[in-house]
Coordinates of C-alpha atoms in Angstrom, one line a residue:
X1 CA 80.0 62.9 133.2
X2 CA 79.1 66.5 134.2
X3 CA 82.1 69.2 134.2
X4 CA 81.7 71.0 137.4
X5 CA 81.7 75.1 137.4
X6 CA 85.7 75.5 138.3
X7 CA 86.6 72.8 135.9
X8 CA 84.4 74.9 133.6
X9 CA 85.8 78.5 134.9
X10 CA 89.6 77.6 133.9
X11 CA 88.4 76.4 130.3
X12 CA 89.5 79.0 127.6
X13 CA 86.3 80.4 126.0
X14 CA 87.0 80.0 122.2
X15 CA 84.7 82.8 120.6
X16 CA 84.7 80.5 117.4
X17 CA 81.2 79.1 118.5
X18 CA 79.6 82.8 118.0
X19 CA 79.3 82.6 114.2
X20 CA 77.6 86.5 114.9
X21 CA 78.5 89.7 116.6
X22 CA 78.6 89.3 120.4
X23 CA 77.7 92.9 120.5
X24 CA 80.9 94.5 122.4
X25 CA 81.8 96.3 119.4
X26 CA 78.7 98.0 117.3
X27 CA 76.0 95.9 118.8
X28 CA 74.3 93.4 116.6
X29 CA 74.0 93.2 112.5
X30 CA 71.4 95.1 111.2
X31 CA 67.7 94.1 110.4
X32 CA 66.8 96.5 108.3
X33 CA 68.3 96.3 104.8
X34 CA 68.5 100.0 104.5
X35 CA 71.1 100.0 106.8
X36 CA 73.4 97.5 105.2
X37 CA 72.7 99.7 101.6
X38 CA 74.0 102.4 103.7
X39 CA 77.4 100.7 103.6
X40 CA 77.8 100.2 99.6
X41 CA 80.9 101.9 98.3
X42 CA 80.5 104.4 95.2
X43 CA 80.9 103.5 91.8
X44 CA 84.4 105.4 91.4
X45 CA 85.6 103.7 94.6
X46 CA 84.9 100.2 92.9
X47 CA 86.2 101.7 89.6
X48 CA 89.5 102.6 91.0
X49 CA 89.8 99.5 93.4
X50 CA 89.5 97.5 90.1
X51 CA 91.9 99.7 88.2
X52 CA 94.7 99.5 90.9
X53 CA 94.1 96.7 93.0
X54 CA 93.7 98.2 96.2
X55 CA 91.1 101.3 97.3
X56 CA 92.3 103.8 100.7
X57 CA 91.0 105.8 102.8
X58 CA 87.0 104.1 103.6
X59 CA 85.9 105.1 107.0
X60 CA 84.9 102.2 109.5
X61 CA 85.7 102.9 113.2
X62 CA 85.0 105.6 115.2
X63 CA 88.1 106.9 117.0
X64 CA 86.3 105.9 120.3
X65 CA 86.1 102.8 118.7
X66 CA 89.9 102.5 117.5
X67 CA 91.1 103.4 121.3
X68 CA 89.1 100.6 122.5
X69 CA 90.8 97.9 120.4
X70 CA 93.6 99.6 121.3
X71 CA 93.3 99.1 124.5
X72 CA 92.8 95.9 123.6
X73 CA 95.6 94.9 121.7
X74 CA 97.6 95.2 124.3
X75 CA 96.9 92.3 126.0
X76 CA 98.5 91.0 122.9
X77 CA 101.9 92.5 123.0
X78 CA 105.2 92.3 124.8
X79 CA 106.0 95.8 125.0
X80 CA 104.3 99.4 126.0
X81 CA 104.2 102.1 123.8
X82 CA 108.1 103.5 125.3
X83 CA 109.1 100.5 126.9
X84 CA 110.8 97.8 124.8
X85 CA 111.2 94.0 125.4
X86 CA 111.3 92.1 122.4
X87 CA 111.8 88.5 122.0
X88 CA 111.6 86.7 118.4
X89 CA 109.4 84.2 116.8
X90 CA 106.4 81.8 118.0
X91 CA 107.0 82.9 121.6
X92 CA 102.9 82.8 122.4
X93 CA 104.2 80.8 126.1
X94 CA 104.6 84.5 126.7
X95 CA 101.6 86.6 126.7
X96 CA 99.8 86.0 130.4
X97 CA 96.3 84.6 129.4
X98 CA 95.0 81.0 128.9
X99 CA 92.9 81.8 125.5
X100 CA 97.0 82.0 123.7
X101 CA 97.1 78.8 122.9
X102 CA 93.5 79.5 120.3
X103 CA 96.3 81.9 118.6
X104 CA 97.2 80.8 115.0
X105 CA 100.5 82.2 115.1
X106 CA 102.4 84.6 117.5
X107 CA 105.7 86.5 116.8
X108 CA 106.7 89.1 119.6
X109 CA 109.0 90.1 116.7
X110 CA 108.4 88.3 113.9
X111 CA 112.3 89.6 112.1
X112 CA 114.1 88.4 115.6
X113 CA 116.0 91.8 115.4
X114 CA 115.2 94.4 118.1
X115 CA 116.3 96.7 115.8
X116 CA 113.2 96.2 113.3
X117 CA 110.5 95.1 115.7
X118 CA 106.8 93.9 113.9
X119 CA 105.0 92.4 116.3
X120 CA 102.6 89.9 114.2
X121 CA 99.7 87.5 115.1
X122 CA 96.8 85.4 113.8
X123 CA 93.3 84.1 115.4
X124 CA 93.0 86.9 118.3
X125 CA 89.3 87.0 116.9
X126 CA 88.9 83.5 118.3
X127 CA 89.8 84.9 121.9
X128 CA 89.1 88.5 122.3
X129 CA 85.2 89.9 121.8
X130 CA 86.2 93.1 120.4
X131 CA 88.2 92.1 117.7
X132 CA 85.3 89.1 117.1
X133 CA 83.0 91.3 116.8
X134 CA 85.0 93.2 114.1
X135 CA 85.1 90.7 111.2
X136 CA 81.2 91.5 110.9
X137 CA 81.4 95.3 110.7
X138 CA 79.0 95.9 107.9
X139 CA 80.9 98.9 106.9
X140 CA 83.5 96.2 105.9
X141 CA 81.6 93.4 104.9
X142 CA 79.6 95.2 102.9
X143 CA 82.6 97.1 100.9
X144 CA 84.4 93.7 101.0
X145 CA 81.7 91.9 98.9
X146 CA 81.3 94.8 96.2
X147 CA 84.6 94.7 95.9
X148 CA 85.4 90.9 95.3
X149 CA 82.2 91.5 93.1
X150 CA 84.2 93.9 91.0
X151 CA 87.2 90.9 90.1
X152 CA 84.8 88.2 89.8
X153 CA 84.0 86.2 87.1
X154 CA 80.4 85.5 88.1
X155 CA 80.3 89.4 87.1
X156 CA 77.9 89.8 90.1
X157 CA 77.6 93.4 92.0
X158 CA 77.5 91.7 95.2
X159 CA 78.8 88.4 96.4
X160 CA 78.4 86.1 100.0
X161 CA 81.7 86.5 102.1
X162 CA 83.3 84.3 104.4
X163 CA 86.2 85.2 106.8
X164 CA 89.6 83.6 106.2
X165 CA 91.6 84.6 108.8
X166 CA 92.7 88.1 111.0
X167 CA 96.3 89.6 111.4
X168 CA 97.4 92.4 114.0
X169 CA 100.7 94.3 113.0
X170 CA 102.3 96.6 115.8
X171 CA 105.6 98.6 115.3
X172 CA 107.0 100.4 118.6
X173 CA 108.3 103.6 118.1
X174 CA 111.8 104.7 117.2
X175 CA 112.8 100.9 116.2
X176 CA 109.4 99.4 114.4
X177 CA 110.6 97.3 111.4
X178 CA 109.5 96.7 107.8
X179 CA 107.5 94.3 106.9
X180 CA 108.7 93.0 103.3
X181 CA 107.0 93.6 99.6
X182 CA 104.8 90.6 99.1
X183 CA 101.9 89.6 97.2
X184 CA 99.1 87.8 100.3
X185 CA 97.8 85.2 97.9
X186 CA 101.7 84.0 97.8
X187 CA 100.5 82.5 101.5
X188 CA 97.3 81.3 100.8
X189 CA 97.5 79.3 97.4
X190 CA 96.2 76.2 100.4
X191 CA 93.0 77.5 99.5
X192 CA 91.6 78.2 95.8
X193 CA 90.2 79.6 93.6
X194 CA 92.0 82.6 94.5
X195 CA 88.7 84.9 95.2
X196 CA 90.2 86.8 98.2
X197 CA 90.6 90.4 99.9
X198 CA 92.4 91.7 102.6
X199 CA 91.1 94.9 104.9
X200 CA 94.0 96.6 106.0
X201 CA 92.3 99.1 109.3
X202 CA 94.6 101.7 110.9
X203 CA 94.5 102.0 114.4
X204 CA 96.4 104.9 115.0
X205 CA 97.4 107.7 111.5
X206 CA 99.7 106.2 109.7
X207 CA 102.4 108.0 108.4
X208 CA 105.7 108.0 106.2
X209 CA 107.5 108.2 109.4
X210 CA 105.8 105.9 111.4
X211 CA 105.7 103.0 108.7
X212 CA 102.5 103.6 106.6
X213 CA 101.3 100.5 104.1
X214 CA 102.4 101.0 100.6
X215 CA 100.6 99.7 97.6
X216 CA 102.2 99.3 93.8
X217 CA 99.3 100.5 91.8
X218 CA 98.7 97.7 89.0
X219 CA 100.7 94.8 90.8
X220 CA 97.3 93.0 90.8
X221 CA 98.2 91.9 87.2
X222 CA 101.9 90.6 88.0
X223 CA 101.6 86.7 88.3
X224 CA 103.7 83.9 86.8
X225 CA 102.6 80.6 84.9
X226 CA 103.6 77.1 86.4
X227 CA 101.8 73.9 84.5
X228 CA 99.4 76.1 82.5
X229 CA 98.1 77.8 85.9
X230 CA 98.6 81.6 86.6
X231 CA 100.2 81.2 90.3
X232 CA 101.1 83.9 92.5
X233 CA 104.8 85.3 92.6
X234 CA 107.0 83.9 94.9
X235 CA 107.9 84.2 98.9
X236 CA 111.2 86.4 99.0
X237 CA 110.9 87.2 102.9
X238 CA 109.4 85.5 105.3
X239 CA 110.9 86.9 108.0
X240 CA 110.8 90.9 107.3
X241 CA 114.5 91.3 107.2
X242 CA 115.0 92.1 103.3
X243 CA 112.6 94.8 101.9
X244 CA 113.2 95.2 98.6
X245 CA 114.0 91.1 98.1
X246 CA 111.0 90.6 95.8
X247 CA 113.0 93.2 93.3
X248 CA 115.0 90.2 92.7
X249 CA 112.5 88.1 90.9
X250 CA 110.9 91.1 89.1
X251 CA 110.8 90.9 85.5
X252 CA 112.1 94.5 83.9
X253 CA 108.4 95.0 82.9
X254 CA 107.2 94.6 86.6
X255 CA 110.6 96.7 88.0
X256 CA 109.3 99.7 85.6
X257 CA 106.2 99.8 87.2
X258 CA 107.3 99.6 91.0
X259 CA 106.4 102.7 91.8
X260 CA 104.9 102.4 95.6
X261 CA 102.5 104.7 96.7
X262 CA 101.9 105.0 100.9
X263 CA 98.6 105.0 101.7
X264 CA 98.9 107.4 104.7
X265 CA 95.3 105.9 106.3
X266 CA 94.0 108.3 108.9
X267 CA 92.8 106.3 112.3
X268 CA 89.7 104.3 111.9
X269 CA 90.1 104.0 107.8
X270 CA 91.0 101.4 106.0
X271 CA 92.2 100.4 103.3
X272 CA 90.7 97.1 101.0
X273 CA 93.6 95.4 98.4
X274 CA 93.6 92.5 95.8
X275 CA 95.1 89.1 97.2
X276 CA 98.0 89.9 94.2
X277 CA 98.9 93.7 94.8
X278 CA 102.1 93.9 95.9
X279 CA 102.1 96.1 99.3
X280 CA 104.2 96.7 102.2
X281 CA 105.6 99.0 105.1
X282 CA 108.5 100.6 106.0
X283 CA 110.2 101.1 109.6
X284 CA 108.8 103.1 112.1
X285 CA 111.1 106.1 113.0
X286 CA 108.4 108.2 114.9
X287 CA 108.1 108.2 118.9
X288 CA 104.5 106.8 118.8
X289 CA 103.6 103.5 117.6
X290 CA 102.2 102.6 114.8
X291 CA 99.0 99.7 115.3
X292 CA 96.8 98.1 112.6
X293 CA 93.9 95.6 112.6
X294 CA 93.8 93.0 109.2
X295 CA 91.2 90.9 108.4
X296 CA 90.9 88.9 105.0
X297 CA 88.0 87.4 103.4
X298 CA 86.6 85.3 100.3
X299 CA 83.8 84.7 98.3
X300 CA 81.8 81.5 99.8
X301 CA 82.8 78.5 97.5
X302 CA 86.5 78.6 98.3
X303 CA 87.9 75.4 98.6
X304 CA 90.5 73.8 100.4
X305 CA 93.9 72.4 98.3
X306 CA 95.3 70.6 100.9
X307 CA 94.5 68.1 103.5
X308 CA 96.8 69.2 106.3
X309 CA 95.0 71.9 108.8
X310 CA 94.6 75.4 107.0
X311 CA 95.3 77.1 110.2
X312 CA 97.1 75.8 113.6
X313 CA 95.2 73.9 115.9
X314 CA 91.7 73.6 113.8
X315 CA 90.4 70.3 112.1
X316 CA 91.7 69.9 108.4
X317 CA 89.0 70.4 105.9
X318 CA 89.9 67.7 103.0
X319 CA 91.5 69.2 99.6
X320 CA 88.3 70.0 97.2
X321 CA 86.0 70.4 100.0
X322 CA 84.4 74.2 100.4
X323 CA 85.4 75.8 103.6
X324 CA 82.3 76.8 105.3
X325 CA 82.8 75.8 109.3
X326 CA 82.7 78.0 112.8
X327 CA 86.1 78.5 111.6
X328 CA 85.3 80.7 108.4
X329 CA 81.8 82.3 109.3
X330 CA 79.7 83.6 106.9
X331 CA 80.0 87.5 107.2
X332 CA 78.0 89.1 104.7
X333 CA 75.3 87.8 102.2
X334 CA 73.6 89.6 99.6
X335 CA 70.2 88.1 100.4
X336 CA 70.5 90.3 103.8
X337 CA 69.8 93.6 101.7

């Protein structure tokens, strides 16, 4: 039976389908090798990344750039940058276009306090071209695969990259909330092995007063054993209501070493962190607010562990099976340079 064009005109355009750039962004990936070499981090970048666990402060938007996913992003959230509504958790029925229900998740406020406002969302690549087009950058895909390189066993330089999944964190001004120490692989042990990264991209400076990321250099090391298997520590905040919660579980080893450093990215840097460093954010007390783009990644080969769905609303891929559909798009591959 054929659709006819305003059947067709009211169906939500999932951008999963374009496994590459649509071109709104940077335009399309390069065909000349030299310009994906041009994206290579320096050896003391990969040195320290694999010291510390995380690496700051690598340049990948433009500012012109960063105001246009701005722009963007705010399609995405229930407030304006002075004016504050604020509603609570899984609350997508709200935002006013039909591509929301292609959203993983959707938190207007993801703590349910209007106090400590985060607003927090996954799968925005699957219905906005900008922020599609993002998950390609070679400035990060590039860095991304030397640096999963760097932990690997396989003891590569350079490894094939698939994309997991994106985040988008916004904090209003004066009343922006925390978002709780954690340790990402914690979430994701539905996928293994655990061969991940997560780019963290400021959108706007970040700041002390406005809620900057936090790393604890050498938490990359801090795991726990359960049935002979090194697993991740565990969830102590789901919610982003109790900051220091994961002090708690700490062994006195791990509490002597929490020393948190903030990362005070400039707009249109980013900052590239181990699936185990501990990280987090404070509140954002400063009258602007304070916007950042996340998009994590792992080395092709990563299976599923489960046989429910990964992600809402997307086919399950079986436990043991690799996870290598429109939904995780191959990103970067060292054969391309």
């Amino acid at each position: 039976m054929t659709t006819n064009s305003s059947e067709q005109a009211h169906e939500p355009a999932d951008l999963s389908f374009n496994s590459k750039p649509i071109g709104d962004l940077f335009g399309q990936l390069p065909v000349d090798p030299d310009n994906f070499a041009r994206c290579l981090l320096s050896e003391d970048q990969v040195a320290f990344y694999r010291a510390n666990g995380y690496l700051n402060q690598v340049r990948v938007l433009t500012d012109e750039q960063c105001n246009r996913l701005i722009d963007e992003y705010k399609r995405f959230l229930l407030w304006s940058d002075h004016h504050h509504t604020t509603h609570g958790k899984d609350d997508a029925h709200r935002l006013n276009f039909p591509e929301k229900d292609l959203l993983y998740e959707y938190h207007s406020n993801q703590s349910a306090d209007p106090n400590q406002v985060v607003t927090h969302m996954l799968g925005h690549w699957r219905v906005s071209p900008l922020f599609h087009d993002l998950l390609f950058l070679p400035a990060i895909t590039v860095a991304v695969s030397q640096l999963l390189a760097a932990v690997h066993p396989s003891q590569q330089t350079l490894l094939p990259v698939r994309f997991w999944h994106d985040q988008l964190f916004a904090k209003p001004p004066q009343h922006g909330g925390e978002v709780a120490w954690h340790q990402d692989y914690s979430y994701w042990t539905r996928t293994e092995p655990m061969q991940h990264i997560t780019v963290h991209i400021a959108l706007d400076d970040q700041t002390e007063e406005n809620g900057a990321i936090h790393y604890v250099p050498g938490s990359h090391h801090w795991h726990r054993i359960e049935d002979g298997r090194e697993v991740p520590l565990p969830i102590t905040d789901i919610d982003f209501k109790d900051m220091e919660s994961i002090k708690k579980i700490l062994t006195s080893e791990e509490l002597a070493q929490f020393q948190p450093l903030p990362a005070l990215l400039k707009k249109g840097h980013a900052s590239f962190h181990h699936p185990l460093t501990v990280h987090g954010s404070y509140a954002n007390r400063s009258s602007e607010p304070r916007r950042a783009a996340v998009l994590n990644y792992f080395v092709e080969g990563t299976r599923s562990d489960t046989d429910e769905p990964l992600l809402k609303g997307i086919p399950a891929v079986l436990r043991g099976e690799p996870l290598n559909n429109r939904f995780f798009p191959l990103v970067f591959d060292p054969k391309w340079m």
